[in-house]
Short mmCIF file of C-alpha atoms and ligand atoms in Angstrom, two decimals:
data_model
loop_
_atom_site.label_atom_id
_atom_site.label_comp_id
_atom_site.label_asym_id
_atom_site.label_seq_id
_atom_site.Cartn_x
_atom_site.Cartn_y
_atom_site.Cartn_z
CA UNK A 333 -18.69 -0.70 -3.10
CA UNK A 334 -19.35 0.57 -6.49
CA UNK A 335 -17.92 -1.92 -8.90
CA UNK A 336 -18.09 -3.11 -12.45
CA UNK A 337 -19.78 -6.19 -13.18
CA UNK A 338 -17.20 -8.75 -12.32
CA UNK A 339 -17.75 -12.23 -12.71
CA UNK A 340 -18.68 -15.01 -9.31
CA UNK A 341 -16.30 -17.75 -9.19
CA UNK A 342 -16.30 -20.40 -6.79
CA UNK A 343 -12.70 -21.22 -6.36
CA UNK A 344 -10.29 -21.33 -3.37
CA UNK A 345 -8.37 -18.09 -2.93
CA UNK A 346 -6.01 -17.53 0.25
CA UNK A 347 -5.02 -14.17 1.20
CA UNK A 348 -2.16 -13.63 3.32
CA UNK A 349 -2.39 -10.23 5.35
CA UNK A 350 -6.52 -10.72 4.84
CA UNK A 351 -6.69 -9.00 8.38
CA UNK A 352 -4.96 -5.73 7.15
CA UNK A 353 -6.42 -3.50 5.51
CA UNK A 354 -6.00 -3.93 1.67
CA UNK A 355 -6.44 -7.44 3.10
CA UNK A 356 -9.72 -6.95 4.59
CA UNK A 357 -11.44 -5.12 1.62
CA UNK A 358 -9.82 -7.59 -0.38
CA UNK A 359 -11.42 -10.46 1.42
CA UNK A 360 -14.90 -8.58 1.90
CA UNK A 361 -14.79 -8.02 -2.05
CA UNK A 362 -14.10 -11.88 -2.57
CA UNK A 363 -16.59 -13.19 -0.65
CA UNK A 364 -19.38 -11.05 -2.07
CA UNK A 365 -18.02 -12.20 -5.32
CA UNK A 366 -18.87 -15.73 -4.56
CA UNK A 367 -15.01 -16.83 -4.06
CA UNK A 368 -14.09 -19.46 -1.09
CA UNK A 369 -11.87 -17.37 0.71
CA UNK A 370 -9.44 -18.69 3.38
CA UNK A 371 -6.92 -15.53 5.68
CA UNK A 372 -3.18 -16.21 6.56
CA UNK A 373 -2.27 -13.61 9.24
CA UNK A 374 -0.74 -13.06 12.15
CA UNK A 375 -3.76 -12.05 13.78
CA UNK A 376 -7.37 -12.37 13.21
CA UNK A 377 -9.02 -8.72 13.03
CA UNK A 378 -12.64 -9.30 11.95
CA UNK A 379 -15.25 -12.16 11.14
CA UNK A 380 -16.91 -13.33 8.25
CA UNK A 381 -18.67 -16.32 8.47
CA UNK A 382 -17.71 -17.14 4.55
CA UNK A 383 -14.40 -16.88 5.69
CA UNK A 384 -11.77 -19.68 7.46
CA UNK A 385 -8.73 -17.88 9.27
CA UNK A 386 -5.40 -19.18 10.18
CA UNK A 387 -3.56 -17.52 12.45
CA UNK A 388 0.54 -17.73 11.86
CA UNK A 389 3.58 -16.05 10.90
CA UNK A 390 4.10 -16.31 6.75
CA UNK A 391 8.12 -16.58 8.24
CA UNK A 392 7.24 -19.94 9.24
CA UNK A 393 6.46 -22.26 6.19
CA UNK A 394 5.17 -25.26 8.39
CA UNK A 395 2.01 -22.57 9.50
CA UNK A 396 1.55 -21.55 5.94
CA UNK A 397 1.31 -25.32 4.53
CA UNK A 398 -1.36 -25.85 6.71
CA UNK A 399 -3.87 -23.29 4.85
CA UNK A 400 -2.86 -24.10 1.16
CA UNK A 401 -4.78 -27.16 0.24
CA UNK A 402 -6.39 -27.17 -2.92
CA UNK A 403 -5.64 -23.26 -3.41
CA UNK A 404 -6.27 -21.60 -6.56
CA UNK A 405 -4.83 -18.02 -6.08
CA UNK A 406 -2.58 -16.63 -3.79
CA UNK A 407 -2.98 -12.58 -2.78
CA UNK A 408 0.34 -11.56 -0.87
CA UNK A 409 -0.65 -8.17 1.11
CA UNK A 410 1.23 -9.02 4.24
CA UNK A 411 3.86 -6.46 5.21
CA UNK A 412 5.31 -4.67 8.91
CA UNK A 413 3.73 -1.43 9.04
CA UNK A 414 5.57 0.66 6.01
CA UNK A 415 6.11 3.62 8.84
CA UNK A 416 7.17 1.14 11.04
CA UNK A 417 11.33 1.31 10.37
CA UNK A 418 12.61 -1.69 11.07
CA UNK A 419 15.25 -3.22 8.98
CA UNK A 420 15.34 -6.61 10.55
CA UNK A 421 11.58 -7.17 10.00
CA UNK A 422 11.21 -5.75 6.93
CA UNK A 423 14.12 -8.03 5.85
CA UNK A 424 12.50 -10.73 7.39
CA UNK A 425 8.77 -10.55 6.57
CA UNK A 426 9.15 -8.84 3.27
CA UNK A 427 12.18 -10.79 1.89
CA UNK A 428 12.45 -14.13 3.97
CA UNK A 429 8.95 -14.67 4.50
CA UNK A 430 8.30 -14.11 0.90
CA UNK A 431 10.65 -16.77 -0.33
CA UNK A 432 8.66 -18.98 2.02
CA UNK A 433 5.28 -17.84 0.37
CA UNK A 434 6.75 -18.93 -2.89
CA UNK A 435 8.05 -22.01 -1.87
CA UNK A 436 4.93 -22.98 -0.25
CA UNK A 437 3.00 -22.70 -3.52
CA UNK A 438 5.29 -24.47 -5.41
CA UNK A 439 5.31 -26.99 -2.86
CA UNK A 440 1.37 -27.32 -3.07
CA UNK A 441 0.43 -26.72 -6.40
CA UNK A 442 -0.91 -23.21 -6.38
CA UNK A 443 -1.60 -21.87 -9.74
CA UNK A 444 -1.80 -18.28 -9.27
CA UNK A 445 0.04 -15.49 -6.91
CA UNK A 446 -0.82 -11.84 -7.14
CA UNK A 447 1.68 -9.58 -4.70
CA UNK A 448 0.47 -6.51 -3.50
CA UNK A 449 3.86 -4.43 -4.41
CA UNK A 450 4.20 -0.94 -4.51
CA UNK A 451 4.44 2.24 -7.08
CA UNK A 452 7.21 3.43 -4.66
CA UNK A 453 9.56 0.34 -5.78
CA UNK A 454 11.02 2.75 -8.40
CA UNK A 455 10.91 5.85 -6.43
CA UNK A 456 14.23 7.39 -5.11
CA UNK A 457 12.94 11.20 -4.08
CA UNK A 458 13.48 12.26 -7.74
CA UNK A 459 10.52 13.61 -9.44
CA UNK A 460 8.11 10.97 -10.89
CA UNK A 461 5.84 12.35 -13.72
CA UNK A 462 3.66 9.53 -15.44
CA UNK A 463 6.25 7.21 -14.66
CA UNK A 464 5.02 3.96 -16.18
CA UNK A 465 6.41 0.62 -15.70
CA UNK A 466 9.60 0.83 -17.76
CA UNK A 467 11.08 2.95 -14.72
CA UNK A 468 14.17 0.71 -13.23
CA UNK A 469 13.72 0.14 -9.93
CA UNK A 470 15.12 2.52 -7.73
CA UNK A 471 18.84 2.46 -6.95
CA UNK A 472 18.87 4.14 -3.91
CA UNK A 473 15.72 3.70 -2.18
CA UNK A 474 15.28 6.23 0.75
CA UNK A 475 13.88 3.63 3.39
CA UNK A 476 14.58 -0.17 4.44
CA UNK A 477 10.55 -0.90 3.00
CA UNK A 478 11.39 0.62 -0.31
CA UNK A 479 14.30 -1.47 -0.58
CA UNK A 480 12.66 -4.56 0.24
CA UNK A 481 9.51 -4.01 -1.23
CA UNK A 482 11.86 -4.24 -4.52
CA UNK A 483 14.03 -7.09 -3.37
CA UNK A 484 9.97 -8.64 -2.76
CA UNK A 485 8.86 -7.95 -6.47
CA UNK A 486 12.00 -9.13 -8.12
CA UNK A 487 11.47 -12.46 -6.22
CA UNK A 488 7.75 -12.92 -6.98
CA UNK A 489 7.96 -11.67 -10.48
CA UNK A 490 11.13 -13.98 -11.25
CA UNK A 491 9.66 -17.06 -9.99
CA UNK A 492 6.49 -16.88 -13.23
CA UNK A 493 6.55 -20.24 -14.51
CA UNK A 494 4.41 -22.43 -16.17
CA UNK A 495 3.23 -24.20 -13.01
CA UNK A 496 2.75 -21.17 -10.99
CA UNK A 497 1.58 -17.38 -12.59
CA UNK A 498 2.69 -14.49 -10.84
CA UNK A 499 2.13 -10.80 -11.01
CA UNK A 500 2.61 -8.00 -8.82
CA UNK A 501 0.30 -4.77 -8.75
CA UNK A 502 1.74 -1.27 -7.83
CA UNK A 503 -0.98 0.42 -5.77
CA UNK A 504 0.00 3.93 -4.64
CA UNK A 505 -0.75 6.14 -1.60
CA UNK A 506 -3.78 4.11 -0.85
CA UNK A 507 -6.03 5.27 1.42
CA UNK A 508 -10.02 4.22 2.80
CA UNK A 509 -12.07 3.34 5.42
CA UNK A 510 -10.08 1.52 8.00
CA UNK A 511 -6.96 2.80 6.52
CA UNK A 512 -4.64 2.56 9.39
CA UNK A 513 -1.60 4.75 8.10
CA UNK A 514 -2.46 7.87 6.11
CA UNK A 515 -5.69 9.36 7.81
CA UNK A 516 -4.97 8.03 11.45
CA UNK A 517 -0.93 9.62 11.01
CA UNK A 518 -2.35 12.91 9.81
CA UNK A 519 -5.12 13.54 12.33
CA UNK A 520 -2.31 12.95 15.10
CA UNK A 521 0.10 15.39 13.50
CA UNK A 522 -2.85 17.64 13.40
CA UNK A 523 -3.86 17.02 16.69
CA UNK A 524 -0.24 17.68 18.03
CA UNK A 525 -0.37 21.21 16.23
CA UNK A 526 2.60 19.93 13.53
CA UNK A 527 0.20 20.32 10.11
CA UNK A 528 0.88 24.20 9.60
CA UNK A 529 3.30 23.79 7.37
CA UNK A 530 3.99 22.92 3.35
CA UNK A 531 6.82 21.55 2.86
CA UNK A 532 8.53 23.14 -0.43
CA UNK A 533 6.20 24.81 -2.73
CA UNK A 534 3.79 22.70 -2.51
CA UNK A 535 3.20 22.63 -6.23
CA UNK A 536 3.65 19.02 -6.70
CA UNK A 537 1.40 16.45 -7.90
CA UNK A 538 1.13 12.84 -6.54
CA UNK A 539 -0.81 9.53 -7.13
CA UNK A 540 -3.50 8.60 -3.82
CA UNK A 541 -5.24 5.72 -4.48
CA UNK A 542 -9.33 4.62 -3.29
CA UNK A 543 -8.86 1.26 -1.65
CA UNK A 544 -12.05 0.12 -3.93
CA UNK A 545 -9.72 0.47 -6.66
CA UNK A 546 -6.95 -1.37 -5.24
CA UNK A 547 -9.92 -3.97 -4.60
CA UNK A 548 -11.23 -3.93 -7.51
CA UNK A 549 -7.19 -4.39 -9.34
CA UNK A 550 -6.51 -7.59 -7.27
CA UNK A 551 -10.18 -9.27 -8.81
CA UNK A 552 -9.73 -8.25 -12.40
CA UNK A 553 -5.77 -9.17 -12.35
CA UNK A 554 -6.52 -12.19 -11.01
CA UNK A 555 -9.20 -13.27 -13.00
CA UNK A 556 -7.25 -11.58 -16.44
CA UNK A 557 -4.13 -13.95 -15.33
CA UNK A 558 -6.67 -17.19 -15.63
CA UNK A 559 -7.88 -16.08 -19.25
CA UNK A 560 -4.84 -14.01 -20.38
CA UNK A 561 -2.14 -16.31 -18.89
CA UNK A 562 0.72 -13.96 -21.03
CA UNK A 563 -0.10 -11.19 -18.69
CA UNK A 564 1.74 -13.43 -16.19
CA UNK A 565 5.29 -12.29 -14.87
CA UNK A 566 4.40 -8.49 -14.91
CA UNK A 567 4.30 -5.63 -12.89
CA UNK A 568 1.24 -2.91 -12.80
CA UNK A 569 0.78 0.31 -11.69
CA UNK A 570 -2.80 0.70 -9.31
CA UNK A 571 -3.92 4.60 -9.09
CA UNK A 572 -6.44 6.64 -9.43
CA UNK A 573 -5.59 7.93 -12.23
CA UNK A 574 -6.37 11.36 -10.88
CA UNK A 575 -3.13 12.87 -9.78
CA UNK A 576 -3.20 15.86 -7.15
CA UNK A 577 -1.09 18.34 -5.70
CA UNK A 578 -0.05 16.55 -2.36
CA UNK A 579 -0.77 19.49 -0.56
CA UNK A 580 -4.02 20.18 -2.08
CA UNK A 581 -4.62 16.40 -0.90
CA UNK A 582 -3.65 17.15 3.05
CA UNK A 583 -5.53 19.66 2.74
CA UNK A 584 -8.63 18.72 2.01
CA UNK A 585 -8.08 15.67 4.54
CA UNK A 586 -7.19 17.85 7.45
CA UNK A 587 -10.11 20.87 6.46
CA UNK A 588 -12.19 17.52 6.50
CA UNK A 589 -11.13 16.44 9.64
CA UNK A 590 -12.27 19.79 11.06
CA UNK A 591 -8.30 21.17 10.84
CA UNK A 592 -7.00 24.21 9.13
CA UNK A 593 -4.88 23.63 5.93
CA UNK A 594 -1.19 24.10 5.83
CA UNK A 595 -0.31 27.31 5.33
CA UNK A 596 3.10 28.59 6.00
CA UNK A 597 5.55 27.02 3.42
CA UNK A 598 9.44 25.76 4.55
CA UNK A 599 12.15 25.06 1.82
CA UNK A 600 11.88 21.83 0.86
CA UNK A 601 16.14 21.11 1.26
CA UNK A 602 15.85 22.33 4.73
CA UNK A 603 13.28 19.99 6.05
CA UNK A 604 15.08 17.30 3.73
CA UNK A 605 18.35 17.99 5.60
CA UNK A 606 16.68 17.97 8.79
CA UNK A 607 15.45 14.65 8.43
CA UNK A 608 18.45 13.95 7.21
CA UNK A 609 19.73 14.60 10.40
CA UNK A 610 17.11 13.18 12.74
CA UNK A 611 17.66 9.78 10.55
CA UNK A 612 21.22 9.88 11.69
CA UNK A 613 20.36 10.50 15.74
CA UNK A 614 17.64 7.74 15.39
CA UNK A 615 20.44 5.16 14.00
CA UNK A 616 23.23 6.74 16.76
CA UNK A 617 20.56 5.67 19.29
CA UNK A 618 19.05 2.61 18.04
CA UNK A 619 20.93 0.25 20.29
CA UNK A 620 19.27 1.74 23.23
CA UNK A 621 15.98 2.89 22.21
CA UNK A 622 13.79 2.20 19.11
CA UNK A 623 12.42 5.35 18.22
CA UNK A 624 10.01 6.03 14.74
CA UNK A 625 10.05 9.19 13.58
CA UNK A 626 7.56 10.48 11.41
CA UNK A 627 9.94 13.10 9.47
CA UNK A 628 12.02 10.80 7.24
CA UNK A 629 14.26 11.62 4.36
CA UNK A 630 11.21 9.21 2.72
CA UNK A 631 8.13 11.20 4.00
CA UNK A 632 9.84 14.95 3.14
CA UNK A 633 10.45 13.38 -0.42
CA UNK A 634 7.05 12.04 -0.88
CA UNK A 635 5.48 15.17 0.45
CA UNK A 636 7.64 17.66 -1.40
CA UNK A 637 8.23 16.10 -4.72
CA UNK A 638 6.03 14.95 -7.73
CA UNK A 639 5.32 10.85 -7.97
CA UNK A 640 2.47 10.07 -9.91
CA UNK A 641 2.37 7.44 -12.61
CA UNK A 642 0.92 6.00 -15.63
CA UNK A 643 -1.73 3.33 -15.38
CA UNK A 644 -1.58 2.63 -19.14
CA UNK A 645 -0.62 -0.84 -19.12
CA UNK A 646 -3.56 -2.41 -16.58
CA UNK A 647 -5.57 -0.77 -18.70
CA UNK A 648 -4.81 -2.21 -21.89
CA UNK A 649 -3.76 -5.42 -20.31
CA UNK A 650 -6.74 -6.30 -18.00
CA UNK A 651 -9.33 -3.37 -18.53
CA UNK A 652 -8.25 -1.92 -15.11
CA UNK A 653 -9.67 1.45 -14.63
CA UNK A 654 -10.37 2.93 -11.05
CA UNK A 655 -14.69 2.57 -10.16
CA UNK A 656 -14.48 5.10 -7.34
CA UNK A 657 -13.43 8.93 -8.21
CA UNK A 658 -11.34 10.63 -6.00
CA UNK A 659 -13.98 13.51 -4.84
CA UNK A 660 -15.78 10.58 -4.16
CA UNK A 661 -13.20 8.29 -2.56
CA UNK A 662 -12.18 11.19 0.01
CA UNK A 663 -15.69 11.76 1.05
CA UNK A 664 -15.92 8.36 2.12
CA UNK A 665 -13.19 8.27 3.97
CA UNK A 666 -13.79 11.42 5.86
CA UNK A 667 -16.80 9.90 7.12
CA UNK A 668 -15.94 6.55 7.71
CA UNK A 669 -13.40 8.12 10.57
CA UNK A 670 -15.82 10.37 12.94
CA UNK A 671 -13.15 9.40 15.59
CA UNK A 672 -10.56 11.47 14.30
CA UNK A 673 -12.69 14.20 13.52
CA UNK A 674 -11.35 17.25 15.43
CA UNK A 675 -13.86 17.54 18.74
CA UNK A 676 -12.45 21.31 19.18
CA UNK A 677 -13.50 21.74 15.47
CA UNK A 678 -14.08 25.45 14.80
CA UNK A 679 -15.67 26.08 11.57
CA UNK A 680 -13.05 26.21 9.21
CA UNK A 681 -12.99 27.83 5.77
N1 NDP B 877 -1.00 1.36 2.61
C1 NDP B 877 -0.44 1.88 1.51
O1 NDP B 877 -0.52 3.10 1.24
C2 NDP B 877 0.24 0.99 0.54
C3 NDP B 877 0.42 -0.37 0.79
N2 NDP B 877 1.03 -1.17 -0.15
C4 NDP B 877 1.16 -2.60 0.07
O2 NDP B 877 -0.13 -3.15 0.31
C5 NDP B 877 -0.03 -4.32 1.13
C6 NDP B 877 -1.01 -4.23 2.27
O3 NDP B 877 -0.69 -3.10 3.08
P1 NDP B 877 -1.69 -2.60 4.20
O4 NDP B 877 -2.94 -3.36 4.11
O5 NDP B 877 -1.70 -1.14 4.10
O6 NDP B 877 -0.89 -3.02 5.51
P2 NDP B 877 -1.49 -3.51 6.92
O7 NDP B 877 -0.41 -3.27 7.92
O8 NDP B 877 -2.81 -2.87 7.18
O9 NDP B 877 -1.74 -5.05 6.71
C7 NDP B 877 -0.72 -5.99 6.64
C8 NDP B 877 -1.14 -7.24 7.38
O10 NDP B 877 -0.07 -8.20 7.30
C9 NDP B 877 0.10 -8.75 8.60
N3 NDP B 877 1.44 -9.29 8.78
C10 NDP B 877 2.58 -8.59 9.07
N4 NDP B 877 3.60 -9.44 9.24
C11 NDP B 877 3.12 -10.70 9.06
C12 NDP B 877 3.69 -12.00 9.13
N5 NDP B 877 4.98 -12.18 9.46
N6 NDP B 877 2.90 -13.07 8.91
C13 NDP B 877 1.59 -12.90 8.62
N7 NDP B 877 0.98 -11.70 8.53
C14 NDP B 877 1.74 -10.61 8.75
C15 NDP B 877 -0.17 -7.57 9.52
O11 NDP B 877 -0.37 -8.01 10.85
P3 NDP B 877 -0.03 -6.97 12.05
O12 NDP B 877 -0.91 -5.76 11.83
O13 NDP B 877 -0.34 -7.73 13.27
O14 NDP B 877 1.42 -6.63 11.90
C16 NDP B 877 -1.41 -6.99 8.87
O15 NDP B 877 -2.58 -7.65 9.29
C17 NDP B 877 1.44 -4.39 1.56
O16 NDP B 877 2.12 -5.30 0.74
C18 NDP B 877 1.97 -2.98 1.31
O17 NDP B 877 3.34 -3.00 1.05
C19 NDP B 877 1.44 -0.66 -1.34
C20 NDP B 877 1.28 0.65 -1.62
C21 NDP B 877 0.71 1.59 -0.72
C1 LIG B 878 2.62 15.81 6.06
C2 LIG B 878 1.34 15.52 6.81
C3 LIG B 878 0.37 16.66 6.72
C4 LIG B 878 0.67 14.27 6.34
C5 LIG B 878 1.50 13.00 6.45
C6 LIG B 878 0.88 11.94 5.59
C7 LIG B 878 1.75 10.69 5.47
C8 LIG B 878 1.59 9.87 6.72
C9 LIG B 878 1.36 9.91 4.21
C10 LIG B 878 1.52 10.77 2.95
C11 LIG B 878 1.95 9.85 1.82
C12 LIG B 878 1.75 8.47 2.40
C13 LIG B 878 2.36 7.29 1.75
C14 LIG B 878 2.63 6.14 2.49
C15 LIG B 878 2.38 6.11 3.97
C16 LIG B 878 1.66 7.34 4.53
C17 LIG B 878 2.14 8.63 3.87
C18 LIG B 878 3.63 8.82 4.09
C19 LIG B 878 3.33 4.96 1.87
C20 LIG B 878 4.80 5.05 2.29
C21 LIG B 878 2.75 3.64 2.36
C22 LIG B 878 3.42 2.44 1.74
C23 LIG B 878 3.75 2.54 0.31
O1 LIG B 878 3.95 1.53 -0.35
C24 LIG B 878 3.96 3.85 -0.30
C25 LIG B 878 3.14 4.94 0.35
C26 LIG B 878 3.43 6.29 -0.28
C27 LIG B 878 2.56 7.37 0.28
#
């Protein structure tokens, strides 16, 4: 990883969802940076022998007591699956299970907590241009994560105090080796035939994010929150800083992947109402069978409208700006992946 000098430290830092993958970078990052790093997850995904893991569920507080001794700093990246749709867990990981992380670091003295929010918090499928942090969050968020993404951040953000320091960084769109939503989603849409089409004009500009950078965030805010406590109790957005047109994005993914780029374009209302609709027969049918769409009223909105935002503030608060470019970051990714490459890859211009 290309990364600014940041300094070693030596303290005890737990993070919960280390086996994910902000998580894992995360982790990978703190270790090399000399940190004693301890996991909280549900499952253990990797090893590192600078590493201790505890396996548990962060909706039980007696499993997370057990890996908080003497902990410095908190990092909160646990979360279902954000595709995953499933009110009842979101509710209860996201909302319930966050409670618990707070009241376990009350309960044993941990100084600092740094959530791993999201951009999306204030995002309603209305246009976002540069949208910095003074956006409210959204009133009518389009999915059960939005909504308690933002019922997360209020609770982490209100419980700042003198004895415990919170803060919660916005990352957007992130995306990276091991990234287990964006790339892997797209090369099966691709796969199935179902990336042909733009959906709207395709003119619109949105924030993707380099997992480095999301990395590389997490470190500085954390370290920024020991020296600059008075950064404490806010919210930050985490991009690139590079916006692009979303379509531009997919395609450059999918052409990557060895797939041809979207081509044909569909109105954007259509699709919208359509998913609309396939929202409602999901619900109709959800006592019976659990089924996960990947057209949502949230995925036509984030593919069809703009939603990039300012990173002003973690700039001039805690010198945040991203270390990996975008050009960059997608090369990377492309070849971290050769298993979704297409193996019936034509060349494609
Ligand atoms: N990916 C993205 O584009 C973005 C992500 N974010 C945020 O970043 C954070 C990390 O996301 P990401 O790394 O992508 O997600 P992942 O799904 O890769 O990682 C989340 C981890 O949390 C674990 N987990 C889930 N439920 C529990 C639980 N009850 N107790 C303990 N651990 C649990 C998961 O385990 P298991 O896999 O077994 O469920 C997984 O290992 C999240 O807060 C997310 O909201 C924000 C913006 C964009
Ligand atoms: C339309 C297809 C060619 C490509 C589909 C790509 C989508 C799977 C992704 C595009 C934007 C992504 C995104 C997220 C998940 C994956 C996408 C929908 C999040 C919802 C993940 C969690 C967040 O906090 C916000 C993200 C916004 C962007």
């Amino acid at each position: 990883m290309s990364v600014k000098a940041i300094k070693p430290d030596s303290k005890i830092v737990l993070v919960i969802g280390g086996s994910g993958f902000v998580g894992r970078h995360l982790v990978e990052k703190l270790c090399s940076l000399g940190y004693t790093v301890r996991v909280f997850d549900l499952r253990t995904t990797f090893e590192h022998e600078k590493v201790t893991f505890y396996n548990g569920d962060l909706c039980n507080k007696q499993d997370l007591l057990k890996c908080m001794d003497n902990v410095d700093t908190v990092f909160h990246c646990a979360t279902p699956s954000p595709l995953s749709n499933n009110k009842k867990v979101f509710l209860r990981v996201n909302v319930d299970g966050t409670k618990n992380v707070l009241d376990a670091c009350f309960e044993k003295g941990v100084k600092n907590l740094i959530l791993t929010s999201s951009a999306s918090v204030v995002y309603s499928g209305s246009n976002i241009e540069h949208g910095d942090e003074t956006l409210p969050y959204a009133k009518r968020p389009l999915d059960c994560y939005t909504q308690t993404k933002i019922q997360q951040e209020k609770l982490v953000l209100s419980a700042n105090s003198e004895s415990l320091k919170t803060i919660a960084l916005r990352p957007h769109g992130i995306f990276g080796p091991r990234d287990p939503h964006m790339l892997p989603t797209t090369a099966r849409l691709a796969a199935a035939g179902k990336t042909k089409f733009i959906i709207g004009k395709g003119i619109n500009k949105v924030d993707f994010t380099y997992i480095d950078n999301v990395v590389y965030a997490h470190v500085l805010a954390a370290q920024q929150l020991q020296q600059k406590p008075e950064i404490a109790g806010n919210a930050y957005n985490i991009t690139n800083n590079e916006p692009i047109l979303f379509w531009e994005f997919m395609s450059r993914l999918l052409k990557g992947l060895g797939y041809a780029a979207p081509k044909y374009h569909l109105p954007y209302y259509f699709i919208y109402f359509l998913a609309f609709l396939v929202q409602i027969f999901v619900f109709i049918v959800s006592p019976f069978k659990t089924i996960r769409p990947t057209l949502t009223t949230m995925t036509v909105a984030l593919a069809g409208t703009h939603h990039y935002y300012s990173c002003e503030k973690a700039a001039s608060e805690f010198n945040y700006s991203p270390v990996v470019k975008l050009e960059d970051a997608i090369e990377r990714t492309l070849q971290s992946v050769p298993e979704l490459h297409n193996k019936h890859a034509k060349k494609v211009k």
